Tab-separated table of C-alpha atoms and ligand atoms in Angstrom:
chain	number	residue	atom	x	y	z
A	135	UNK	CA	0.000	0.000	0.000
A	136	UNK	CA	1.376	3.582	-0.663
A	137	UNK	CA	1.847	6.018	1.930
A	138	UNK	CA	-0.482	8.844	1.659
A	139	UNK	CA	1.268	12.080	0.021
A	140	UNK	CA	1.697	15.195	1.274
A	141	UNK	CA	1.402	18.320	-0.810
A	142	UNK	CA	4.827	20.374	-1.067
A	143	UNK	CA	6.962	22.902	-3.356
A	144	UNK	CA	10.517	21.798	-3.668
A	145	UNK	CA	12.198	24.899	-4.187
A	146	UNK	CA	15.852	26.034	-4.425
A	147	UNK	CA	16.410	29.152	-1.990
A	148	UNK	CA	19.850	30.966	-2.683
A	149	UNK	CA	22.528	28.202	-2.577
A	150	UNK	CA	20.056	25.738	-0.919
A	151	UNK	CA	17.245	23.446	-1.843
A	152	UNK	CA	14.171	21.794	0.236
A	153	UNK	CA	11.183	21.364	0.623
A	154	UNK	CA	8.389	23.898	1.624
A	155	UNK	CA	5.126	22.857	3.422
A	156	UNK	CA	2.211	23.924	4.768
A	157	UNK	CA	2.399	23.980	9.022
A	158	UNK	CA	-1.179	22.128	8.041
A	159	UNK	CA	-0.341	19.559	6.297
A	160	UNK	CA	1.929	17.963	8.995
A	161	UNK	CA	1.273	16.510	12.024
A	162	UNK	CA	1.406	18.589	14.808
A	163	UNK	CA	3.559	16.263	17.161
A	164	UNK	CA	7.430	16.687	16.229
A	165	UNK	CA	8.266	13.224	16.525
A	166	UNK	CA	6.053	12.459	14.276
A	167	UNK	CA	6.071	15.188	11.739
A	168	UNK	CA	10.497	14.580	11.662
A	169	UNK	CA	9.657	10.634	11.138
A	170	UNK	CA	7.541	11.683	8.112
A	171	UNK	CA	10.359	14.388	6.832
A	172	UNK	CA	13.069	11.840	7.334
A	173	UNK	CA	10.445	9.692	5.032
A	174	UNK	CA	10.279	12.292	2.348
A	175	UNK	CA	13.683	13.090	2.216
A	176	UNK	CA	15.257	9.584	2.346
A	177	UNK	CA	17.097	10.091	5.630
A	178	UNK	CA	18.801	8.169	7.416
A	179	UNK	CA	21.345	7.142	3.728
A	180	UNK	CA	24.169	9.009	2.374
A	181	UNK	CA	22.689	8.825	-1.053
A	182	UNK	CA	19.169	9.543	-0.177
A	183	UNK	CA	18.273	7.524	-2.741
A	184	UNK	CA	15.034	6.499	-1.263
A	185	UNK	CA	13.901	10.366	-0.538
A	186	UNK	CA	13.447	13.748	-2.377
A	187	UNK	CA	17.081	14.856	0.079
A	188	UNK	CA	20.106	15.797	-2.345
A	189	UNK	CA	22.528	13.988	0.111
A	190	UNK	CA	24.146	17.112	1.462
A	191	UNK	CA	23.152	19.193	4.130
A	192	UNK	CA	22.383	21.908	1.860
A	193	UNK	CA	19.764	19.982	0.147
A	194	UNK	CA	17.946	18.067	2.998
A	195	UNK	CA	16.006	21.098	3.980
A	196	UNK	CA	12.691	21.631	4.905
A	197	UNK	CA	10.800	24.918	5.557
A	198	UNK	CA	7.660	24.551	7.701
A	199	UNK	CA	5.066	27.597	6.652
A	200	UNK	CA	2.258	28.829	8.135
A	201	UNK	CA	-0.233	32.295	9.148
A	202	UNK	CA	1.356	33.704	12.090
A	203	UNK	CA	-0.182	35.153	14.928
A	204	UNK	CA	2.452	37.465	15.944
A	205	UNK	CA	1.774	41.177	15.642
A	206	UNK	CA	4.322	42.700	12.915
A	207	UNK	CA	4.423	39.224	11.010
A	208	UNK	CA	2.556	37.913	7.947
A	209	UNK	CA	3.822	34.273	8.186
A	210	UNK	CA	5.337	31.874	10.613
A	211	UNK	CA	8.686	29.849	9.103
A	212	UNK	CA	10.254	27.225	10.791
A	213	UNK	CA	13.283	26.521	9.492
A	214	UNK	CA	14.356	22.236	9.923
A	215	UNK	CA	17.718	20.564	8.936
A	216	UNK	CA	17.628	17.380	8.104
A	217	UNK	CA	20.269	14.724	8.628
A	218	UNK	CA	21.443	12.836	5.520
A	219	UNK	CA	22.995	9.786	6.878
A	220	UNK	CA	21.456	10.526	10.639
A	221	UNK	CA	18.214	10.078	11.645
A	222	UNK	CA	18.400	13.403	13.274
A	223	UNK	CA	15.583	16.731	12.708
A	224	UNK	CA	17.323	20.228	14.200
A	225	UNK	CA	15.224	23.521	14.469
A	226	UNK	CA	18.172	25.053	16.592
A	227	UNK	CA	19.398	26.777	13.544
A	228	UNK	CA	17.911	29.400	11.060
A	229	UNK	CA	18.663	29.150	7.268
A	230	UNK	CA	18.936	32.300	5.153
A	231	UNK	CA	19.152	30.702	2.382
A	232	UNK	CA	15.629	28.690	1.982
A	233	UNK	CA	14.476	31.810	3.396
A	234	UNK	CA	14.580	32.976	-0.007
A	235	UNK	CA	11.697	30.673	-1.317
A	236	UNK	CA	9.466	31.471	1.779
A	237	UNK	CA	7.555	34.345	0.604
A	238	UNK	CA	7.228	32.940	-2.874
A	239	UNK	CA	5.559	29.870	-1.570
A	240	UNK	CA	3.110	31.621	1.035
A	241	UNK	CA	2.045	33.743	-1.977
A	242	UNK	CA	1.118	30.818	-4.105
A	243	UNK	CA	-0.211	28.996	-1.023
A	244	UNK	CA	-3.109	31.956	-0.239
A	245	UNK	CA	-1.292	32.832	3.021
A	246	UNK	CA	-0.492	36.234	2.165
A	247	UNK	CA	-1.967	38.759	-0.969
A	248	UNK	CA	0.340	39.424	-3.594
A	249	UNK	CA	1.137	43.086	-4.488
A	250	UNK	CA	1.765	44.240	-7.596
A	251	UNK	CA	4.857	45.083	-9.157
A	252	UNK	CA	6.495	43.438	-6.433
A	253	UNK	CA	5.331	42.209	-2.523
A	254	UNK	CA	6.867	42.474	0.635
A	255	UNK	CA	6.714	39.708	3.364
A	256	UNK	CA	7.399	40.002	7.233
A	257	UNK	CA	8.106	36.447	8.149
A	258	UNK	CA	9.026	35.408	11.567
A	259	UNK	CA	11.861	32.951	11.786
A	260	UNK	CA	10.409	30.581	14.706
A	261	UNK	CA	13.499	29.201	15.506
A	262	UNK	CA	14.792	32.483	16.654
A	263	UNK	CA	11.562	34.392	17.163
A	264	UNK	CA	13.184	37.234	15.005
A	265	UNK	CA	11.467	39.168	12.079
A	266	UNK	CA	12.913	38.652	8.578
A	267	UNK	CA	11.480	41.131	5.490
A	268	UNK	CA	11.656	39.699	2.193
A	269	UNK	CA	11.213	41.801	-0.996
A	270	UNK	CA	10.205	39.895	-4.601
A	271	UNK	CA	8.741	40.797	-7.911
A	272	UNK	CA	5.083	39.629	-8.304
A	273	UNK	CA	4.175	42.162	-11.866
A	274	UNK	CA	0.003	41.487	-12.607
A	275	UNK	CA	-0.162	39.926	-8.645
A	276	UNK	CA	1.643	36.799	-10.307
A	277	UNK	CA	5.366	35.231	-8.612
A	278	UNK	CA	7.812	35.578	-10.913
A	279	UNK	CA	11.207	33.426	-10.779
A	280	UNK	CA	12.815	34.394	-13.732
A	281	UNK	CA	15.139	37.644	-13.734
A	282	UNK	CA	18.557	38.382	-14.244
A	283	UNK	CA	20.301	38.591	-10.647
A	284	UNK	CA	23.499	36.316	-10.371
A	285	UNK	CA	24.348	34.613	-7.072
A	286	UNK	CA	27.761	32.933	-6.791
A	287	UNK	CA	27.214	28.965	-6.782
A	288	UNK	CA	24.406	28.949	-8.802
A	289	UNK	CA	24.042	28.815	-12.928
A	290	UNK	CA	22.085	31.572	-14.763
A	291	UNK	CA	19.997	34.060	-13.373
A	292	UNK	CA	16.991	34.695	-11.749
A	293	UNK	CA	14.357	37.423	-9.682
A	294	UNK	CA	16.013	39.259	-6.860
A	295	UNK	CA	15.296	38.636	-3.298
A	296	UNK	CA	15.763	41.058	-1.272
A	297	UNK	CA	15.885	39.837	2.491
A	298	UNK	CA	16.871	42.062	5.891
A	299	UNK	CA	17.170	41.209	9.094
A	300	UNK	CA	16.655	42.889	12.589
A	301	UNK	CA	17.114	41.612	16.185
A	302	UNK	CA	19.632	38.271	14.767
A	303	UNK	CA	21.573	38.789	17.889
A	304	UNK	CA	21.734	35.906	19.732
A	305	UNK	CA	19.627	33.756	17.654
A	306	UNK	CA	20.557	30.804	19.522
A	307	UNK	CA	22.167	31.395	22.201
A	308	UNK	CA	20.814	34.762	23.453
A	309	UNK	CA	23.858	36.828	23.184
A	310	UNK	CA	25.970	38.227	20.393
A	311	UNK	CA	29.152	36.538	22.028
A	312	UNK	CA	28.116	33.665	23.563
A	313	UNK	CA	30.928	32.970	25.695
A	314	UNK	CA	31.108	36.452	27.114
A	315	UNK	CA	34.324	36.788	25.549
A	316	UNK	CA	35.525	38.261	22.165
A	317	UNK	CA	38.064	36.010	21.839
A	318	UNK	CA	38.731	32.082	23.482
A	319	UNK	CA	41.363	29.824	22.942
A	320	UNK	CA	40.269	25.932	22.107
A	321	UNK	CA	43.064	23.413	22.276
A	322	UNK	CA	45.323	26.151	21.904
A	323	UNK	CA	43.271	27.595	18.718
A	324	UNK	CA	41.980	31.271	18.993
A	325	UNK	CA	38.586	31.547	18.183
A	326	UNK	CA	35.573	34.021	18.410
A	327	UNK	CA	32.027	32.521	18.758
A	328	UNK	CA	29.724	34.925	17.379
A	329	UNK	CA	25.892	34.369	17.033
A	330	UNK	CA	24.187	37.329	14.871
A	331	UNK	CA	21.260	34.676	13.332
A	332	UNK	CA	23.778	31.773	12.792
A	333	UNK	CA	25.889	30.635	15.970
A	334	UNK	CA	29.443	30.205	14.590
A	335	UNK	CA	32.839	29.929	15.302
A	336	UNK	CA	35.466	31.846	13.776
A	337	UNK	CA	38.985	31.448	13.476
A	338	UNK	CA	42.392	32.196	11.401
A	339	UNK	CA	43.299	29.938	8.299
A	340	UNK	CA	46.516	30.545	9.523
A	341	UNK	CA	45.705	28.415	12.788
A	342	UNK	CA	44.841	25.515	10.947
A	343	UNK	CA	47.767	25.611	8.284
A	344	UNK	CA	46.097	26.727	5.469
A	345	UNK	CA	45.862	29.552	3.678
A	346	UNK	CA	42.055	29.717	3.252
A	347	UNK	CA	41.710	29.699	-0.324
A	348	UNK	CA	41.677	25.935	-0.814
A	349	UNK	CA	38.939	24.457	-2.885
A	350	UNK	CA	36.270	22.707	-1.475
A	351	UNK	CA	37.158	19.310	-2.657
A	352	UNK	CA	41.017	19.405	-0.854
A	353	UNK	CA	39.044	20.074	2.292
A	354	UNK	CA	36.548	17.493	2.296
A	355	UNK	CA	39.146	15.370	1.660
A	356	UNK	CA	41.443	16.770	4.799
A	357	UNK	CA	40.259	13.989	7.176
A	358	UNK	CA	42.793	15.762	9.750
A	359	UNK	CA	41.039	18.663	9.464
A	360	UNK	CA	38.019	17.983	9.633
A	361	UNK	CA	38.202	15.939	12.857
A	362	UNK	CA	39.847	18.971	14.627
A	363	UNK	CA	37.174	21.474	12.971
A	364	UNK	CA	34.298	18.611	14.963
A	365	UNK	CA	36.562	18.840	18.023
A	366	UNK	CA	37.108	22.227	18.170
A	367	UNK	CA	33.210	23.303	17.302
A	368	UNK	CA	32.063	20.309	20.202
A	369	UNK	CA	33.734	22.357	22.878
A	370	UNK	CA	33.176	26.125	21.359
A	371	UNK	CA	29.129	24.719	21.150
A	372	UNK	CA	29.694	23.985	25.150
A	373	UNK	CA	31.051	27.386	25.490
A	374	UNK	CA	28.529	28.705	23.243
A	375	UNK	CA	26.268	27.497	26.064
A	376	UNK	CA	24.545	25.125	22.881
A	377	UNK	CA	25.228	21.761	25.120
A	378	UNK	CA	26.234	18.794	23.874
A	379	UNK	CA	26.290	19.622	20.265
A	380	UNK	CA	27.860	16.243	19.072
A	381	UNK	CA	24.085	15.315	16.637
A	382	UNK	CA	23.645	19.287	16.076
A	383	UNK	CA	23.965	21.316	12.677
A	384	UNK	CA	25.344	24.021	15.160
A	385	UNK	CA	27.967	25.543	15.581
A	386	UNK	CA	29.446	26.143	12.168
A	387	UNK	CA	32.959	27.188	11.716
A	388	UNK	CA	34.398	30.040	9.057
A	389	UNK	CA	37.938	30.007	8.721
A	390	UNK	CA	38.756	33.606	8.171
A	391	UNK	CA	42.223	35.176	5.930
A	392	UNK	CA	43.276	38.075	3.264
A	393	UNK	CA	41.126	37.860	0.489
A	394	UNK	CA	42.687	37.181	-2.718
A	395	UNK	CA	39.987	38.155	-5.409
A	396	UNK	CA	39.018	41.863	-5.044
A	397	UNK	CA	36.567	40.784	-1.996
A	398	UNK	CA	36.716	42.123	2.047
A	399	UNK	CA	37.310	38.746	3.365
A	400	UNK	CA	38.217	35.329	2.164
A	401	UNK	CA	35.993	32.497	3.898
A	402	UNK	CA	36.004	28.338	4.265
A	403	UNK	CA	33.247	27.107	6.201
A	404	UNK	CA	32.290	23.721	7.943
A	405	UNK	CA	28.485	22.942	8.217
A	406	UNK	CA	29.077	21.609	10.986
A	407	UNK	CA	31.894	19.797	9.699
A	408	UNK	CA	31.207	19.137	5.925
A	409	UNK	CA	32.788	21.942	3.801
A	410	UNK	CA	30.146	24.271	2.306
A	411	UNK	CA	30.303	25.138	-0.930
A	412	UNK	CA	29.814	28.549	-0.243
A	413	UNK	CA	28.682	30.468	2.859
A	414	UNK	CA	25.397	30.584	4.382
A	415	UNK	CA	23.446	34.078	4.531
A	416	UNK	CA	23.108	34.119	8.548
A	417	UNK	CA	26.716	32.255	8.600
A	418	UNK	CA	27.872	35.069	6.503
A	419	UNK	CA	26.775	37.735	8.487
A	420	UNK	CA	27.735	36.639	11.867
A	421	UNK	CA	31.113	35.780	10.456
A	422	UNK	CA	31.106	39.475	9.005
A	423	UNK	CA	29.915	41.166	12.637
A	424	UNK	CA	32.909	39.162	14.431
A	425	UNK	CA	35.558	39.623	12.457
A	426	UNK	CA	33.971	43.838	13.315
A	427	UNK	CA	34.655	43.966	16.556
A	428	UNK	CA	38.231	45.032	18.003
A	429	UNK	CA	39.933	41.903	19.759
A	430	UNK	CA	38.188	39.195	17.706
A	431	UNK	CA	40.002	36.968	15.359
A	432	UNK	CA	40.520	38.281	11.896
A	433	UNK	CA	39.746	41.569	13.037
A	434	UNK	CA	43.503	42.394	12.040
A	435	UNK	CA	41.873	41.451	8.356
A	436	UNK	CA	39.461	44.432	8.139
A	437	UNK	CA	41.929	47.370	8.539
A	438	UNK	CA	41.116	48.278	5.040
A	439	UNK	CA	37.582	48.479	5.695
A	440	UNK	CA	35.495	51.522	6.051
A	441	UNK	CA	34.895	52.181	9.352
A	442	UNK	CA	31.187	53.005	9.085
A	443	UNK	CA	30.436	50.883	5.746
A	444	UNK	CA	27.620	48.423	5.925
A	445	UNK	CA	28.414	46.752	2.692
A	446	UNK	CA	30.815	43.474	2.850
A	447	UNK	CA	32.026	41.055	-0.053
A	448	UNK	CA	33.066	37.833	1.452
A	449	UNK	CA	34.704	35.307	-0.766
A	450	UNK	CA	34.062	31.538	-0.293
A	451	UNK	CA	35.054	28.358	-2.109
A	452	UNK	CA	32.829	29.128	-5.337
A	453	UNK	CA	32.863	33.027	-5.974
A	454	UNK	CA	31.031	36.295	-3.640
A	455	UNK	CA	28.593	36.406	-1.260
A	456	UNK	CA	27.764	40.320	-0.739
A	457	UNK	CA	26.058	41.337	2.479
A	458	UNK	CA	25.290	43.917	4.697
A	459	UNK	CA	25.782	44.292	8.296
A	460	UNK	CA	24.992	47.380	10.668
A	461	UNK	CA	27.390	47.027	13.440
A	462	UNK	CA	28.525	49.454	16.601
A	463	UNK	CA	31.569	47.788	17.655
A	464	UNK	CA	31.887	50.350	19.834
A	465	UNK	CA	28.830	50.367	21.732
A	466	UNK	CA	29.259	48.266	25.541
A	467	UNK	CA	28.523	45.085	24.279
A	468	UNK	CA	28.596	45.892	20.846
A	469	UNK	CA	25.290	46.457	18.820
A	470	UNK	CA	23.880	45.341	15.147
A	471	UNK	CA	21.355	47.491	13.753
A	472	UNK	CA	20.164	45.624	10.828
A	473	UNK	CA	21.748	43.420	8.493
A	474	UNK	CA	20.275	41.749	4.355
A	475	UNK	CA	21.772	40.291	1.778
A	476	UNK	CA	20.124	39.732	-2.155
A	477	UNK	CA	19.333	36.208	-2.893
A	478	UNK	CA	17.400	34.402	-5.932
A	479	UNK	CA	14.826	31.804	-5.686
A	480	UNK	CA	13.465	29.482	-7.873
A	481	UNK	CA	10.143	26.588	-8.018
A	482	UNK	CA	11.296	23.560	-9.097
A	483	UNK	CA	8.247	21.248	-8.401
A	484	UNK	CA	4.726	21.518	-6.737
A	485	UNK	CA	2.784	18.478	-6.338
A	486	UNK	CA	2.692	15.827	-4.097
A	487	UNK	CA	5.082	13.919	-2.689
A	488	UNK	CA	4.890	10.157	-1.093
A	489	UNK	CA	7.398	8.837	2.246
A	490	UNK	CA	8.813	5.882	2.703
A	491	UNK	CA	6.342	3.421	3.882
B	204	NQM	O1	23.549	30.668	7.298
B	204	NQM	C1	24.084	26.430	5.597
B	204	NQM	C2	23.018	27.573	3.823
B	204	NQM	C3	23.225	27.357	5.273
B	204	NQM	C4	22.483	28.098	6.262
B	204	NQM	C5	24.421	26.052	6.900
B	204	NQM	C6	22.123	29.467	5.860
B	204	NQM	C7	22.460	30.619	6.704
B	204	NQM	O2	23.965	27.826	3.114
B	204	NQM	O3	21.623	31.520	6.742
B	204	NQM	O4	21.528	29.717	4.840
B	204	NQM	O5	25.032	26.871	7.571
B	204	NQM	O6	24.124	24.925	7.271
B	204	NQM	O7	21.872	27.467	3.358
């Protein structure tokens, strides 16, 4: 007998891909509504062969969509990573990226009226109870994907997305530096754990031997590596105050050095251990707040910055991710006003799709 489908929208948001359902079509339980995701998505395998999952991190995503009831927000997202070769669900981390798709999808769903030429979404990111605005064309009251914004990592063009962000600060851990310090040393590593929307830890590619522009493949393949990047992120997450984040998608750690291609800031990031690709959005700007304030690590890196410039180009394994990031280093502890960043999005399928029995 087949399982019963579920109606979704797999969608690629920025340099990430999921799928995006209705709060209402899910059970309400989260044991049972993760069973059924890990059923769609073909988790626990490393090929996901048996699931709609992409077998990376970056493409076992779900977004969870629905009305909100919160004053000053149109829509509710929860945000869920889903393990690839673990049978493991995690809402203790936001994604910027499938944030992208989110306003898109509650247009088409009848959650929220579509303007016309373009419509602007306030979407609350439930796992950090923050605000998020998204800005995308919608000509005639109609979504449209196509366009002719770039985003590093992904072929061709597509519609802008504009997305900004208040209150990040502390999105999972309460405080903008976590440990109460602005810098920490980890097994002799110096590090600055950061959390403005994406709990990360930064450090030097220096302190790891490398010069931070390696490509993504000679670091997956850096077994050494990436067994101190899980040690060293285990204890920063206890710091962090995260627990025992051993199963978690959180911390993530940016390796920070000179940029070498006409960018601010030259980036290799571990998600939580993986190599990504590129950088995530929220990643991106809490590595871009840190690396701000005096005393961090790679502060020494953003001498040539403007001192009260918003705008930052960070380089990563496959080309630019520009953001921008409000930040008073100054004020005691420092402050981030705002932050946003341009993404694209585009719908790949909408139909129904069947789990695992
Ligand atoms: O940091 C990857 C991604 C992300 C998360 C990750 C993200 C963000 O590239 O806002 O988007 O850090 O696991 O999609």
């Amino acid at each position: 007998m087949t399982a019963a489908g579920v109606p979704c929208v797999l969608m690629r948001g920025g340099t990430s891909k999921g799928l995006y359902l209705l709060a209402e079509d899910l059970p309400d339980a989260a044991p049972a509504r993760d069973d059924l995701l890990m059923r769609l998505l073909g988790t626990p395998d490393a090929r996901q062969i048996d699931g709609l999952g992409g077998a990376t991190p970056l493409t076992s995503k779900v977004a969870v969509v629905s009305r909100s009831a919160q004053p000053g927000a149109d829509i509710d997202y929860l945000f869920l990573q889903v393990g690839v070769d673990e049978a493991v669900v995690s809402d203790r981390q936001n994604c910027g990226n499938l944030l992208a798709g989110v306003g898109q999808f509650a247009v088409e769903r009848g959650l929220v009226p579509a303007g016309d030429p373009e419509t602007e979404v306030r979407i609350r990111m439930v796992n950090s109870g923050s605000v998020a605005l998204t800005r995308f064309p919608t000509p005639a009251g109609v979504v449209q994907y196509a366009g002719d914004t770039a985003i590093a990592g992904v072929p061709g063009t597509a519609a802008p997305v504009v997305l900004e962000f208040a209150d990040t600060v502390g999105s999972a851990t309460g405080r903008l530096l976590p440990t109460g310090s602005v810098q920490d040393v980890i097994d002799g590593t110096p590090v600055t754990c950061v959390d403005n929307g994406m709990p990360v830890v930064v450090a030097s590619a220096e302190s790891f031997g490398l010069s931070g522009h390696e490509p993504h493949s000679e670091l997956a393949a850096n077994q050494q590596l990436l067994a101190r990047i899980d040690r060293l992120r285990i204890q920063a997450g206890a710091l962090m105050g995260l627990g025992d984040v051993t199963t978690q998608s959180v911390p993530k750690t940016t390796l920070v050095a000179e940029p070498r291609d006409g960018g601010m800031l030259a980036t290799r990031t571990f998600i939580p251990v993986r190599p990504h690709t590129a950088i995530g959005v929220l990643g991106a700007i809490s590595a871009a707040t840190a690396v701000r304030l005096p005393g961090a690590v790679g502060h020494d890196l953003t001498t040539s910055w403007p001192a009260d410039g918003v705008r930052v180009d960070i380089e990563h394994p496959t080309g630019h991710l520009v953001i921008e990031v409000d930040v008073d280093p100054a004020a005691e502890p420092p402050t981030v006003r705002r932050s946003g960043v341009v993404r694209t999005a585009r719908k790949l399928f909408d139909g129904m799709a069947f789990p695992r029995g």
